[in-house]
Amino acid sequence: MAQQNQFLSLFDVVSPDFLKDLLNRFTEATGVKTLITDNLGKPLIWPDCYTSCNLFCKFCERMRANPETNIECQKSDAFGGISAFHKHLPFIYRCHMDIVETSVPIIINGQYLGVIMIGQLRVEDDVHPTIPKISSGVDLNSNPELKALYEETMKGLPLVPLNRLHAFANMLHSIANYIAEISVNSFLKDANNQLNMRIQNEEHSKIELERNLKQKELHSMERSLKPQYLFNVLNTINNLILLENPQRASEVISSLSKIMRYNLRHADQFSTIEEEFESIQDYLKIQQLSSEDKISIQTA
């Protein structure tokens, strides 16, 4: 088992099913492909993803099916992830095959566990050369068939304006950090409870009491996260971005971040009336922006 301050892998602290659901919903809301890799650039793929997730375009599938070119792909992913880790921010770059990708770092207690990748995109032609590029070790000229597939694939990649890609990356970064904080807190509480029970060898009634308390804490965390509400707000932000209203999208992201921080801080303690009132105001502001000001809010 991992120590309290060190984890063996991302899945030690975050549920694979939850991450899979998050990425699927994010892709549905934004139309861009997402993928999780470990800190060495190796994709973390669920068993059913090999046939149903459609994680890669045809060219990338061909590259990753070949052991030699797959190494280059993983090196590229690892470089993007490490760059994001050093910045502690999303890193937008061109992979070794000149395809635009973004690495969102997953850092828990200072430990780099992997990245959430947004990838296989095109940006505007005038800004494409300004994006950092990873050097390539693959010569397409020696393989005409692969070169033809590459050229065909590049034409079909989705075009995402750079400012929108930044918005997607920042949104996913905020959500990933919030989920990571909740997950590590849950992991540490569980580990500490198990250690205390083994050392103290408490009587049965006290063990039952702690188990009930633990369940209440976990339920409180689940209620504070409210995945369905979170995904609805994500769709609202995406719609505002599509409508080219970055100011309102920024206000929604700001209010959502405040609500997330409030829920995390008060998961196991009382809050003041003022703090509760401010959280309600942030919630109502999101509802007002989502309804295009059809909702009027008045406070005394």
mmCIF file of C-alpha atoms in Angstrom:
data_model
loop_
_atom_site.group_PDB
_atom_site.id
_atom_site.type_symbol
_atom_site.label_atom_id
_atom_site.label_comp_id
_atom_site.label_asym_id
_atom_site.label_seq_id
_atom_site.Cartn_x
_atom_site.Cartn_y
_atom_site.Cartn_z
ATOM 1 C CA MET A 1 0.000 0.000 0.000
ATOM 2 C CA ALA A 2 1.162 3.544 -0.734
ATOM 3 C CA GLN A 3 2.373 5.659 2.145
ATOM 4 C CA GLN A 4 0.315 8.573 3.385
ATOM 5 C CA ASN A 5 2.420 11.152 1.564
ATOM 6 C CA GLN A 6 3.347 9.078 -1.506
ATOM 7 C CA PHE A 7 1.188 7.228 -4.020
ATOM 8 C CA LEU A 8 2.063 4.430 -6.415
ATOM 9 C CA SER A 9 -0.248 5.601 -9.210
ATOM 10 C CA LEU A 10 -3.085 7.978 -9.990
ATOM 11 C CA PHE A 11 -5.631 5.225 -9.417
ATOM 12 C CA ASP A 12 -4.480 4.924 -5.802
ATOM 13 C CA VAL A 13 -6.360 8.133 -5.033
ATOM 14 C CA VAL A 14 -8.874 8.651 -7.870
ATOM 15 C CA SER A 15 -11.540 6.185 -8.952
ATOM 16 C CA PRO A 16 -10.921 4.957 -12.539
ATOM 17 C CA ASP A 17 -14.669 4.888 -13.190
ATOM 18 C CA PHE A 18 -15.013 8.502 -12.059
ATOM 19 C CA LEU A 19 -12.140 9.642 -14.299
ATOM 20 C CA LYS A 20 -13.567 7.725 -17.245
ATOM 21 C CA ASP A 21 -16.985 9.318 -16.728
ATOM 22 C CA LEU A 22 -15.431 12.784 -16.400
ATOM 23 C CA LEU A 23 -13.452 12.474 -19.642
ATOM 24 C CA ASN A 24 -16.407 11.052 -21.561
ATOM 25 C CA ARG A 25 -18.662 13.900 -20.457
ATOM 26 C CA PHE A 26 -15.986 16.506 -21.153
ATOM 27 C CA THR A 27 -15.568 15.139 -24.681
ATOM 28 C CA GLU A 28 -19.341 15.194 -25.202
ATOM 29 C CA ALA A 29 -19.526 18.808 -24.030
ATOM 30 C CA THR A 30 -16.542 20.150 -25.985
ATOM 31 C CA GLY A 31 -16.110 17.836 -28.964
ATOM 32 C CA VAL A 32 -12.376 17.323 -28.313
ATOM 33 C CA LYS A 33 -10.605 14.062 -27.494
ATOM 34 C CA THR A 34 -9.226 13.525 -23.992
ATOM 35 C CA LEU A 35 -6.819 10.953 -22.610
ATOM 36 C CA ILE A 36 -5.035 10.252 -19.320
ATOM 37 C CA THR A 37 -1.374 9.205 -19.273
ATOM 38 C CA ASP A 38 0.876 8.302 -16.375
ATOM 39 C CA ASN A 39 4.004 10.298 -15.519
ATOM 40 C CA LEU A 40 6.000 8.377 -18.151
ATOM 41 C CA GLY A 41 3.609 9.219 -20.985
ATOM 42 C CA LYS A 42 1.941 5.795 -21.101
ATOM 43 C CA PRO A 43 -1.822 6.023 -21.771
ATOM 44 C CA LEU A 44 -4.052 4.710 -18.976
ATOM 45 C CA ILE A 45 -6.718 2.890 -20.984
ATOM 46 C CA TRP A 46 -9.665 0.970 -19.584
ATOM 47 C CA PRO A 47 -10.267 -2.529 -21.048
ATOM 48 C CA ASP A 48 -13.410 -1.516 -22.943
ATOM 49 C CA CYS A 49 -11.665 1.551 -24.401
ATOM 50 C CA TYR A 50 -9.810 -0.529 -26.940
ATOM 51 C CA THR A 51 -13.028 -0.981 -28.896
ATOM 52 C CA SER A 52 -15.391 1.787 -27.780
ATOM 53 C CA CYS A 53 -13.548 4.910 -26.618
ATOM 54 C CA ASN A 54 -12.110 6.056 -29.978
ATOM 55 C CA LEU A 55 -9.224 7.812 -28.248
ATOM 56 C CA PHE A 56 -6.993 8.324 -31.286
ATOM 57 C CA CYS A 57 -7.354 9.452 -34.896
ATOM 58 C CA LYS A 58 -6.456 6.933 -37.621
ATOM 59 C CA PHE A 59 -2.912 8.200 -38.023
ATOM 60 C CA CYS A 60 -2.226 8.154 -34.265
ATOM 61 C CA GLU A 61 -3.706 4.658 -34.021
ATOM 62 C CA ARG A 62 -1.284 3.478 -36.717
ATOM 63 C CA MET A 63 1.650 5.165 -34.982
ATOM 64 C CA ARG A 64 0.809 3.658 -31.592
ATOM 65 C CA ALA A 65 0.233 0.186 -33.064
ATOM 66 C CA ASN A 66 3.880 0.063 -34.172
ATOM 67 C CA PRO A 67 6.263 -0.533 -31.206
ATOM 68 C CA GLU A 68 8.998 1.696 -32.696
ATOM 69 C CA THR A 69 6.812 4.721 -33.500
ATOM 70 C CA ASN A 70 4.777 4.174 -30.320
ATOM 71 C CA ILE A 71 7.930 4.910 -28.317
ATOM 72 C CA GLU A 72 8.184 8.291 -30.052
ATOM 73 C CA CYS A 73 4.520 9.007 -29.213
ATOM 74 C CA GLN A 74 5.058 8.165 -25.548
ATOM 75 C CA LYS A 75 8.219 10.298 -25.440
ATOM 76 C CA SER A 76 6.230 13.204 -26.854
ATOM 77 C CA ASP A 77 3.447 12.691 -24.287
ATOM 78 C CA ALA A 78 5.985 12.430 -21.471
ATOM 79 C CA PHE A 79 7.714 15.658 -22.541
ATOM 80 C CA GLY A 80 4.398 17.516 -22.663
ATOM 81 C CA GLY A 81 3.437 16.191 -19.241
ATOM 82 C CA ILE A 82 6.762 17.061 -17.604
ATOM 83 C CA SER A 83 6.625 20.556 -19.100
ATOM 84 C CA ALA A 84 3.138 21.010 -17.638
ATOM 85 C CA PHE A 85 4.342 19.661 -14.279
ATOM 86 C CA HIS A 86 7.217 22.163 -14.108
ATOM 87 C CA LYS A 87 4.826 25.006 -14.942
ATOM 88 C CA HIS A 88 2.066 23.656 -12.674
ATOM 89 C CA LEU A 89 -0.215 24.799 -15.502
ATOM 90 C CA PRO A 90 -1.635 23.363 -18.740
ATOM 91 C CA PHE A 91 0.972 23.212 -21.516
ATOM 92 C CA ILE A 92 -0.068 23.611 -25.157
ATOM 93 C CA TYR A 93 2.415 22.219 -27.681
ATOM 94 C CA ARG A 94 2.855 20.522 -31.042
ATOM 95 C CA CYS A 95 3.734 16.837 -30.737
ATOM 96 C CA HIS A 96 6.591 15.224 -32.667
ATOM 97 C CA MET A 97 4.220 14.889 -35.648
ATOM 98 C CA ASP A 98 3.165 18.579 -35.527
ATOM 99 C CA ILE A 99 -0.320 17.843 -34.102
ATOM 100 C CA VAL A 100 -1.539 20.287 -31.443
ATOM 101 C CA GLU A 101 -2.034 18.795 -27.973
ATOM 102 C CA THR A 102 -2.431 20.074 -24.415
ATOM 103 C CA SER A 103 -1.187 18.478 -21.178
ATOM 104 C CA VAL A 104 -3.048 19.246 -17.947
ATOM 105 C CA PRO A 105 -0.865 18.124 -14.989
ATOM 106 C CA ILE A 106 -2.205 15.958 -12.178
ATOM 107 C CA ILE A 107 -0.224 16.858 -9.064
ATOM 108 C CA ILE A 108 -1.197 15.538 -5.640
ATOM 109 C CA ASN A 109 0.720 16.556 -2.519
ATOM 110 C CA GLY A 110 3.561 17.731 -4.779
ATOM 111 C CA GLN A 111 3.802 14.356 -6.503
ATOM 112 C CA TYR A 112 3.432 14.234 -10.300
ATOM 113 C CA LEU A 113 1.161 11.289 -11.174
ATOM 114 C CA GLY A 114 0.249 11.987 -14.790
ATOM 115 C CA VAL A 115 -1.658 14.276 -17.120
ATOM 116 C CA ILE A 116 -5.049 14.740 -18.692
ATOM 117 C CA MET A 117 -4.404 15.329 -22.382
ATOM 118 C CA ILE A 118 -6.553 17.300 -24.824
ATOM 119 C CA GLY A 119 -5.278 16.433 -28.228
ATOM 120 C CA GLN A 120 -5.239 15.756 -31.939
ATOM 121 C CA LEU A 121 -6.317 19.257 -32.915
ATOM 122 C CA ARG A 122 -5.528 22.102 -35.300
ATOM 123 C CA VAL A 123 -5.402 25.804 -34.428
ATOM 124 C CA GLU A 124 -5.432 28.871 -36.665
ATOM 125 C CA ASP A 125 -2.708 28.788 -39.339
ATOM 126 C CA ASP A 126 -1.232 32.112 -38.230
ATOM 127 C CA VAL A 127 -0.672 30.995 -34.611
ATOM 128 C CA HIS A 128 0.300 27.371 -35.342
ATOM 129 C CA PRO A 129 4.046 28.127 -35.798
ATOM 130 C CA THR A 130 4.167 30.030 -32.486
ATOM 131 C CA ILE A 131 3.271 26.927 -30.472
ATOM 132 C CA PRO A 132 6.309 25.001 -29.090
ATOM 133 C CA LYS A 133 7.116 21.837 -31.058
ATOM 134 C CA ILE A 134 8.747 18.608 -29.934
ATOM 135 C CA SER A 135 11.474 17.345 -32.265
ATOM 136 C CA SER A 136 10.552 14.331 -34.380
ATOM 137 C CA GLY A 137 12.397 11.063 -34.770
ATOM 138 C CA VAL A 138 10.031 9.694 -37.428
ATOM 139 C CA ASP A 139 10.733 10.086 -41.171
ATOM 140 C CA LEU A 140 7.472 9.887 -43.111
ATOM 141 C CA ASN A 141 9.266 10.117 -46.459
ATOM 142 C CA SER A 142 10.476 6.550 -46.037
ATOM 143 C CA ASN A 143 6.885 5.298 -45.734
ATOM 144 C CA PRO A 144 4.628 6.737 -48.504
ATOM 145 C CA GLU A 145 1.527 4.969 -47.195
ATOM 146 C CA LEU A 146 1.963 6.388 -43.686
ATOM 147 C CA LYS A 147 2.719 9.824 -45.135
ATOM 148 C CA ALA A 148 -0.489 9.756 -47.181
ATOM 149 C CA LEU A 149 -2.479 8.750 -44.091
ATOM 150 C CA TYR A 150 -0.844 11.602 -42.145
ATOM 151 C CA GLU A 151 -1.749 14.205 -44.754
ATOM 152 C CA GLU A 152 -5.325 12.933 -44.935
ATOM 153 C CA THR A 153 -5.642 12.905 -41.135
ATOM 154 C CA MET A 154 -4.277 16.445 -40.744
ATOM 155 C CA LYS A 155 -6.980 17.779 -43.051
ATOM 156 C CA GLY A 156 -9.698 16.138 -40.957
ATOM 157 C CA LEU A 157 -8.526 17.177 -37.485
ATOM 158 C CA PRO A 158 -10.945 19.514 -35.674
ATOM 159 C CA LEU A 159 -10.041 23.201 -35.806
ATOM 160 C CA VAL A 160 -10.162 24.789 -32.334
ATOM 161 C CA PRO A 161 -9.294 28.497 -31.927
ATOM 162 C CA LEU A 162 -6.335 28.929 -29.586
ATOM 163 C CA ASN A 163 -8.279 31.087 -27.103
ATOM 164 C CA ARG A 164 -10.962 28.412 -26.857
ATOM 165 C CA LEU A 165 -8.313 25.712 -26.331
ATOM 166 C CA HIS A 166 -6.885 27.798 -23.470
ATOM 167 C CA ALA A 167 -10.391 28.022 -21.955
ATOM 168 C CA PHE A 168 -10.914 24.253 -22.229
ATOM 169 C CA ALA A 169 -7.508 23.557 -20.657
ATOM 170 C CA ASN A 170 -8.008 25.980 -17.762
ATOM 171 C CA MET A 171 -11.493 24.614 -17.090
ATOM 172 C CA LEU A 172 -10.208 21.039 -16.963
ATOM 173 C CA HIS A 173 -7.246 22.091 -14.828
ATOM 174 C CA SER A 174 -9.493 23.670 -12.183
ATOM 175 C CA ILE A 175 -11.764 20.633 -12.076
ATOM 176 C CA ALA A 176 -8.848 18.173 -11.977
ATOM 177 C CA ASN A 177 -7.275 20.016 -9.031
ATOM 178 C CA TYR A 178 -10.556 20.069 -7.124
ATOM 179 C CA ILE A 179 -11.227 16.377 -7.702
ATOM 180 C CA ALA A 180 -7.637 15.506 -6.755
ATOM 181 C CA GLU A 181 -7.943 17.384 -3.445
ATOM 182 C CA ILE A 182 -11.149 15.576 -2.525
ATOM 183 C CA SER A 183 -9.761 12.199 -3.606
ATOM 184 C CA VAL A 184 -6.529 12.493 -1.641
ATOM 185 C CA ASN A 185 -8.418 13.626 1.460
ATOM 186 C CA SER A 186 -10.634 10.561 1.193
ATOM 187 C CA PHE A 187 -7.604 8.319 0.667
ATOM 188 C CA LEU A 188 -5.718 9.711 3.650
ATOM 189 C CA LYS A 189 -8.724 9.478 5.946
ATOM 190 C CA ASP A 190 -9.268 5.867 4.962
ATOM 191 C CA ALA A 191 -5.592 4.991 5.484
ATOM 192 C CA ASN A 192 -5.483 6.715 8.869
ATOM 193 C CA ASN A 193 -8.660 4.986 10.047
ATOM 194 C CA GLN A 194 -7.315 1.562 9.104
ATOM 195 C CA LEU A 195 -3.980 2.244 10.830
ATOM 196 C CA ASN A 196 -5.668 3.475 13.997
ATOM 197 C CA MET A 197 -7.938 0.423 14.153
ATOM 198 C CA ARG A 198 -4.981 -1.966 13.834
ATOM 199 C CA ILE A 199 -2.900 -0.189 16.507
ATOM 200 C CA GLN A 200 -5.577 0.524 19.070
ATOM 201 C CA ASN A 201 -7.623 -2.684 18.606
ATOM 202 C CA GLU A 202 -10.742 -0.834 19.668
ATOM 203 C CA GLU A 203 -13.855 -2.570 20.902
ATOM 204 C CA HIS A 204 -16.605 -3.453 18.451
ATOM 205 C CA SER A 205 -18.953 -0.616 19.351
ATOM 206 C CA LYS A 206 -16.285 2.037 18.789
ATOM 207 C CA ILE A 207 -15.278 0.479 15.458
ATOM 208 C CA GLU A 208 -18.900 0.606 14.313
ATOM 209 C CA LEU A 209 -19.146 4.240 15.391
ATOM 210 C CA GLU A 210 -16.036 5.212 13.371
ATOM 211 C CA ARG A 211 -17.316 3.284 10.349
ATOM 212 C CA ASN A 212 -20.585 5.209 10.441
ATOM 213 C CA LEU A 213 -18.733 8.500 10.796
ATOM 214 C CA LYS A 214 -16.539 7.617 7.833
ATOM 215 C CA GLN A 215 -19.591 6.831 5.708
ATOM 216 C CA LYS A 216 -21.156 10.172 6.607
ATOM 217 C CA GLU A 217 -17.959 11.990 5.637
ATOM 218 C CA LEU A 218 -17.785 10.193 2.304
ATOM 219 C CA HIS A 219 -21.450 10.919 1.611
ATOM 220 C CA SER A 220 -20.816 14.561 2.470
ATOM 221 C CA MET A 221 -17.951 14.661 -0.043
ATOM 222 C CA GLU A 222 -20.135 13.048 -2.708
ATOM 223 C CA ARG A 223 -22.922 15.560 -2.120
ATOM 224 C CA SER A 224 -20.459 18.464 -2.203
ATOM 225 C CA LEU A 225 -19.138 17.362 -5.586
ATOM 226 C CA LYS A 226 -22.575 16.818 -7.225
ATOM 227 C CA PRO A 227 -21.276 15.494 -10.555
ATOM 228 C CA GLN A 228 -24.489 16.122 -12.503
ATOM 229 C CA TYR A 229 -24.551 19.784 -11.427
ATOM 230 C CA LEU A 230 -20.858 20.107 -12.253
ATOM 231 C CA PHE A 231 -21.337 18.738 -15.757
ATOM 232 C CA ASN A 232 -24.344 21.019 -16.356
ATOM 233 C CA VAL A 233 -22.208 24.036 -15.452
ATOM 234 C CA LEU A 234 -19.476 22.740 -17.793
ATOM 235 C CA ASN A 235 -21.982 22.706 -20.630
ATOM 236 C CA THR A 236 -23.030 26.266 -19.740
ATOM 237 C CA ILE A 237 -19.399 27.432 -19.853
ATOM 238 C CA ASN A 238 -18.873 25.683 -23.182
ATOM 239 C CA ASN A 239 -21.997 27.321 -24.644
ATOM 240 C CA LEU A 240 -20.856 30.766 -23.491
ATOM 241 C CA ILE A 241 -17.471 30.179 -25.140
ATOM 242 C CA LEU A 242 -19.148 29.068 -28.364
ATOM 243 C CA LEU A 243 -21.286 32.222 -28.266
ATOM 244 C CA GLU A 244 -18.037 34.206 -27.944
ATOM 245 C CA ASN A 245 -18.947 35.587 -24.540
ATOM 246 C CA PRO A 246 -15.664 35.020 -22.635
ATOM 247 C CA GLN A 247 -16.576 37.575 -19.949
ATOM 248 C CA ARG A 248 -19.644 35.596 -18.823
ATOM 249 C CA ALA A 249 -17.776 32.309 -19.151
ATOM 250 C CA SER A 250 -15.078 33.719 -16.866
ATOM 251 C CA GLU A 251 -17.705 34.821 -14.318
ATOM 252 C CA VAL A 252 -19.252 31.323 -14.279
ATOM 253 C CA ILE A 253 -15.800 29.693 -13.826
ATOM 254 C CA SER A 254 -15.016 32.118 -10.980
ATOM 255 C CA SER A 255 -18.318 31.406 -9.193
ATOM 256 C CA LEU A 256 -17.923 27.648 -9.693
ATOM 257 C CA SER A 257 -14.388 27.739 -8.257
ATOM 258 C CA LYS A 258 -15.638 29.617 -5.168
ATOM 259 C CA ILE A 259 -18.400 27.046 -4.606
ATOM 260 C CA MET A 260 -15.888 24.189 -4.974
ATOM 261 C CA ARG A 261 -13.455 25.745 -2.480
ATOM 262 C CA TYR A 262 -16.317 26.422 -0.055
ATOM 263 C CA ASN A 263 -17.566 22.810 -0.222
ATOM 264 C CA LEU A 264 -14.062 21.445 0.268
ATOM 265 C CA ARG A 265 -13.281 23.645 3.270
ATOM 266 C CA HIS A 266 -16.579 22.958 5.038
ATOM 267 C CA ALA A 267 -16.973 19.247 4.244
ATOM 268 C CA ASP A 268 -16.526 18.358 7.933
ATOM 269 C CA GLN A 269 -17.096 21.596 9.845
ATOM 270 C CA PHE A 270 -19.707 24.278 10.388
ATOM 271 C CA SER A 271 -19.746 27.437 8.314
ATOM 272 C CA THR A 272 -20.790 30.947 9.278
ATOM 273 C CA ILE A 273 -23.987 32.554 8.021
ATOM 274 C CA GLU A 274 -21.906 35.008 5.999
ATOM 275 C CA GLU A 275 -19.991 32.195 4.299
ATOM 276 C CA GLU A 276 -23.195 30.299 3.566
ATOM 277 C CA PHE A 277 -24.798 33.446 2.141
ATOM 278 C CA GLU A 278 -21.799 34.090 -0.145
ATOM 279 C CA SER A 279 -21.950 30.497 -1.429
ATOM 280 C CA ILE A 280 -25.659 30.878 -2.179
ATOM 281 C CA GLN A 281 -24.928 34.109 -4.054
ATOM 282 C CA ASP A 282 -22.326 32.324 -6.207
ATOM 283 C CA TYR A 283 -24.818 29.540 -6.945
ATOM 284 C CA LEU A 284 -27.547 32.029 -7.905
ATOM 285 C CA LYS A 285 -25.123 33.962 -10.078
ATOM 286 C CA ILE A 286 -24.389 30.809 -12.079
ATOM 287 C CA GLN A 287 -28.128 30.182 -12.452
ATOM 288 C CA GLN A 288 -28.657 33.768 -13.604
ATOM 289 C CA LEU A 289 -25.862 33.604 -16.198
ATOM 290 C CA SER A 290 -27.044 30.188 -17.391
ATOM 291 C CA SER A 291 -30.569 31.519 -17.984
ATOM 292 C CA GLU A 292 -29.322 34.571 -19.940
ATOM 293 C CA ASP A 293 -30.524 36.930 -17.194
ATOM 294 C CA LYS A 294 -34.068 35.537 -17.267
ATOM 295 C CA ILE A 295 -33.765 35.107 -13.502
ATOM 296 C CA SER A 296 -33.801 38.262 -11.387
ATOM 297 C CA ILE A 297 -31.978 38.121 -8.039
ATOM 298 C CA GLN A 298 -32.555 40.623 -5.251
ATOM 299 C CA THR A 299 -30.919 40.504 -1.816
ATOM 300 C CA ALA A 300 -31.716 42.712 1.155
#
